[in-house]
Amino acid sequence: MSAINTNSFSATGLSLTGSTVTSTPTGSSMTQADFLQLMTTQLKSQDPTQPMDNSQFASELAQFSQLSTQQDIDTNLQNLSSNLSSGMQTSQVLNSANLVGRQVLVPASALDYSGSAVGGGVNVSTAGDVVVTIKDSNGNEIKTMDLGAQPAGLAQFSWDGTNNNGQKVSSGTYSISANNGGNSAALSTYAAGEVTGVGYGGSTTGTYLQVAGIGGVPLTQVAQIN
């Protein structure tokens, strides 16, 4: 904090002359208290033989009132923005509750098999023959499914739980991968599951769905609702 002469000092329209006041650091915001302190210092330091005229004092009081009003408006706008954001989040969670019990397709690299057919999908980047490979927990390939020629977009498939020999496999989690037209580049895969719950995971995650066999998935990642 340094002392400055107010012969040429002006802050937000308030000019102080003929006195010395304490300045605030460069770049800081002037509050109502700062503004009032400047006015008080000016009144204390003015020349008794040449006091501030009424019109100048009234002008500075008006500026003080404007500052107070502006800060109140800023505070109210911030509160309104926060309330609107909270309301939108609540509304989105409530609307998403309608998805409970529905089947959704979400990003996944594994399928949870428990004795009945499970569904999945592949994001086909370029039209061509799509092949899905399913492996067990040891990395052994147990099933290869050729989906045939698929256009670019989302190609869905269903696995009945059998291996390449037509035998049923045991229940468990199996990894899935896919490629397009013999291209070794992996394609994004999805798994189908039933929505069992809805929640809010904070500003980063947003609204999320609890999907059976998969876990929590942000609503924005849902590829398809069945």
XYZ file of C-alpha atoms in Angstrom:
226
model
C 0.000 0.000 0.000
C 1.520 3.368 -0.986
C 0.491 6.969 -0.439
C -0.386 8.972 -3.500
C -1.292 12.599 -4.030
C -4.838 13.004 -5.284
C -4.232 16.168 -7.300
C -4.525 13.937 -10.378
C -6.113 10.813 -8.890
C -9.357 9.469 -10.273
C -11.107 6.141 -9.611
C -14.340 5.109 -11.326
C -15.232 8.752 -11.885
C -14.360 9.968 -8.355
C -11.755 12.735 -8.399
C -10.026 13.726 -5.174
C -8.069 16.957 -5.032
C -5.902 18.644 -2.470
C -5.359 15.621 -0.190
C -3.257 12.514 0.215
C -4.895 9.099 0.421
C -3.864 5.469 0.535
C -4.036 3.687 -2.831
C -5.130 0.128 -3.529
C -2.850 -2.283 -5.458
C -2.957 -1.974 -9.233
C -5.537 -4.267 -10.815
C -7.673 -4.745 -7.673
C -11.409 -4.067 -7.654
C -12.786 -1.056 -5.807
C -15.437 -2.012 -3.273
C -18.037 0.145 -1.561
C -15.760 0.341 1.470
C -12.867 1.587 -0.678
C -15.089 4.190 -2.300
C -16.412 5.415 1.056
C -12.884 5.562 2.486
C -11.784 7.808 -0.387
C -14.697 10.151 0.194
C -14.074 10.251 3.950
C -10.387 10.951 3.413
C -11.246 13.736 1.006
C -13.606 15.374 3.502
C -11.054 15.119 6.309
C -8.237 16.501 4.182
C -10.063 19.314 2.408
C -9.049 22.929 2.914
C -11.495 24.474 5.438
C -11.244 27.762 3.575
C -12.221 26.088 0.314
C -14.646 23.288 1.228
C -16.189 21.019 -1.380
C -19.241 22.610 -2.911
C -22.616 20.935 -2.549
C -22.929 19.960 -6.200
C -19.584 18.110 -6.196
C -20.466 16.292 -2.957
C -23.884 15.314 -4.333
C -22.230 14.045 -7.527
C -19.868 11.813 -5.565
C -22.730 10.477 -3.428
C -24.564 9.616 -6.630
C -21.506 7.711 -7.877
C -21.357 5.837 -4.573
C -25.027 4.889 -4.977
C -24.383 3.704 -8.555
C -21.485 1.552 -7.384
C -23.645 -0.038 -4.686
C -26.465 -0.707 -7.161
C -24.093 -2.220 -9.726
C -22.584 -4.591 -7.168
C -26.069 -5.661 -6.032
C -27.029 -6.357 -9.659
C -23.870 -8.417 -10.208
C -24.559 -10.444 -7.067
C -28.179 -11.071 -8.063
C -27.179 -12.122 -11.580
C -24.618 -14.572 -10.196
C -27.223 -16.058 -7.834
C -29.745 -16.289 -10.684
C -27.205 -18.032 -12.922
C -26.374 -20.514 -10.162
C -30.066 -21.240 -9.505
C -30.811 -21.698 -13.206
C -27.864 -24.072 -13.592
C -28.986 -26.086 -10.567
C -32.546 -26.186 -11.871
C -31.432 -27.415 -15.295
C -29.359 -30.168 -13.693
C -32.291 -31.283 -11.558
C -34.620 -31.198 -14.567
C -32.231 -33.303 -16.653
C -31.913 -35.934 -13.904
C -35.703 -36.103 -13.474
C -36.280 -36.392 -17.229
C -33.642 -39.120 -17.472
C -35.488 -41.121 -14.816
C -37.828 -42.169 -17.625
C -34.972 -44.282 -18.980
C -35.002 -46.647 -15.988
C -35.914 -50.094 -17.300
C -34.976 -49.212 -20.880
C -32.139 -50.792 -22.874
C -29.331 -48.470 -23.916
C -26.209 -48.902 -26.009
C -23.132 -47.392 -24.347
C -19.349 -47.452 -24.962
C -17.788 -50.683 -23.654
C -14.926 -53.029 -24.384
C -16.553 -56.042 -22.716
C -19.824 -57.938 -22.511
C -21.278 -59.340 -19.300
C -22.682 -62.772 -20.174
C -24.986 -64.519 -17.675
C -26.651 -67.283 -19.695
C -28.833 -65.304 -22.090
C -28.011 -63.448 -25.310
C -26.290 -60.083 -24.937
C -26.272 -57.241 -27.423
C -23.590 -54.885 -28.587
C -22.638 -52.512 -31.333
C -19.769 -51.265 -33.468
C -19.126 -47.729 -34.675
C -18.339 -48.332 -38.351
C -16.108 -45.543 -39.618
C -16.007 -46.655 -43.265
C -18.445 -48.964 -45.015
C -17.104 -52.496 -45.305
C -17.070 -55.971 -43.804
C -17.158 -55.805 -40.009
C -15.758 -58.573 -37.811
C -16.324 -58.781 -34.036
C -13.966 -60.836 -31.888
C -14.863 -62.079 -28.404
C -12.213 -63.271 -25.942
C -12.284 -64.778 -22.471
C -10.554 -63.378 -19.366
C -7.317 -65.141 -20.373
C -7.252 -63.450 -23.758
C -8.209 -66.585 -25.660
C -10.342 -66.005 -28.741
C -13.598 -67.909 -28.324
C -15.900 -66.362 -30.891
C -15.562 -64.554 -34.200
C -18.675 -62.965 -35.677
C -18.648 -61.642 -39.218
C -21.369 -59.018 -39.487
C -20.927 -58.781 -43.239
C -20.910 -55.543 -45.210
C -22.012 -52.642 -43.030
C -22.534 -48.996 -43.956
C -20.814 -46.275 -41.973
C -22.612 -45.743 -38.692
C -23.711 -47.908 -35.788
C -23.873 -51.655 -36.545
C -25.567 -53.775 -33.880
C -25.001 -57.450 -33.077
C -26.189 -60.081 -30.616
C -24.099 -62.836 -29.045
C -25.898 -65.962 -27.833
C -23.052 -67.085 -25.591
C -21.681 -69.826 -27.843
C -18.085 -70.264 -28.969
C -16.867 -70.985 -32.509
C -17.745 -74.671 -31.972
C -21.339 -73.859 -31.085
C -20.854 -74.710 -27.412
C -22.219 -72.554 -24.609
C -19.583 -70.762 -22.580
C -19.724 -70.148 -18.840
C -21.109 -66.942 -17.388
C -18.626 -64.133 -16.984
C -17.145 -61.020 -18.558
C -15.788 -61.294 -22.104
C -13.799 -58.661 -23.987
C -14.947 -57.509 -27.413
C -13.107 -55.870 -30.294
C -13.935 -55.157 -33.924
C -12.277 -54.173 -37.178
C -13.472 -53.080 -40.565
C -12.822 -54.856 -43.867
C -9.671 -56.582 -42.703
C -8.201 -53.307 -41.487
C -6.269 -53.927 -38.279
C -7.376 -50.571 -36.833
C -9.829 -51.215 -33.999
C -13.332 -49.805 -34.147
C -15.185 -48.439 -31.144
C -17.455 -51.011 -29.530
C -20.608 -50.751 -27.431
C -22.587 -52.969 -25.066
C -26.320 -53.058 -24.430
C -27.652 -52.990 -20.908
C -30.711 -52.088 -18.870
C -30.803 -48.743 -17.072
C -31.260 -49.394 -13.344
C -30.788 -45.888 -11.992
C -30.028 -42.234 -12.708
C -27.803 -39.795 -10.844
C -25.787 -36.590 -11.026
C -21.998 -36.886 -10.933
C -21.004 -33.225 -10.579
C -20.135 -30.581 -13.165
C -17.535 -32.797 -14.868
C -19.659 -35.945 -15.296
C -23.116 -34.390 -15.333
C -26.154 -36.684 -15.399
C -25.222 -40.354 -15.571
C -27.052 -43.666 -16.011
C -26.420 -46.775 -13.956
C -26.398 -49.570 -16.532
C -26.647 -53.254 -15.523
C -23.414 -55.151 -16.178
C -21.574 -51.964 -17.116
C -21.816 -49.412 -14.320
C -22.179 -45.649 -14.386
C -22.181 -44.039 -17.832
C -22.531 -40.290 -18.577
C -25.814 -39.563 -20.343
C -23.902 -37.836 -23.148
C -22.199 -41.148 -24.058
C -25.395 -43.070 -24.755
C -25.305 -44.099 -28.408
C -28.827 -45.506 -28.655
C -31.965 -46.050 -26.561
C -34.106 -49.075 -27.322
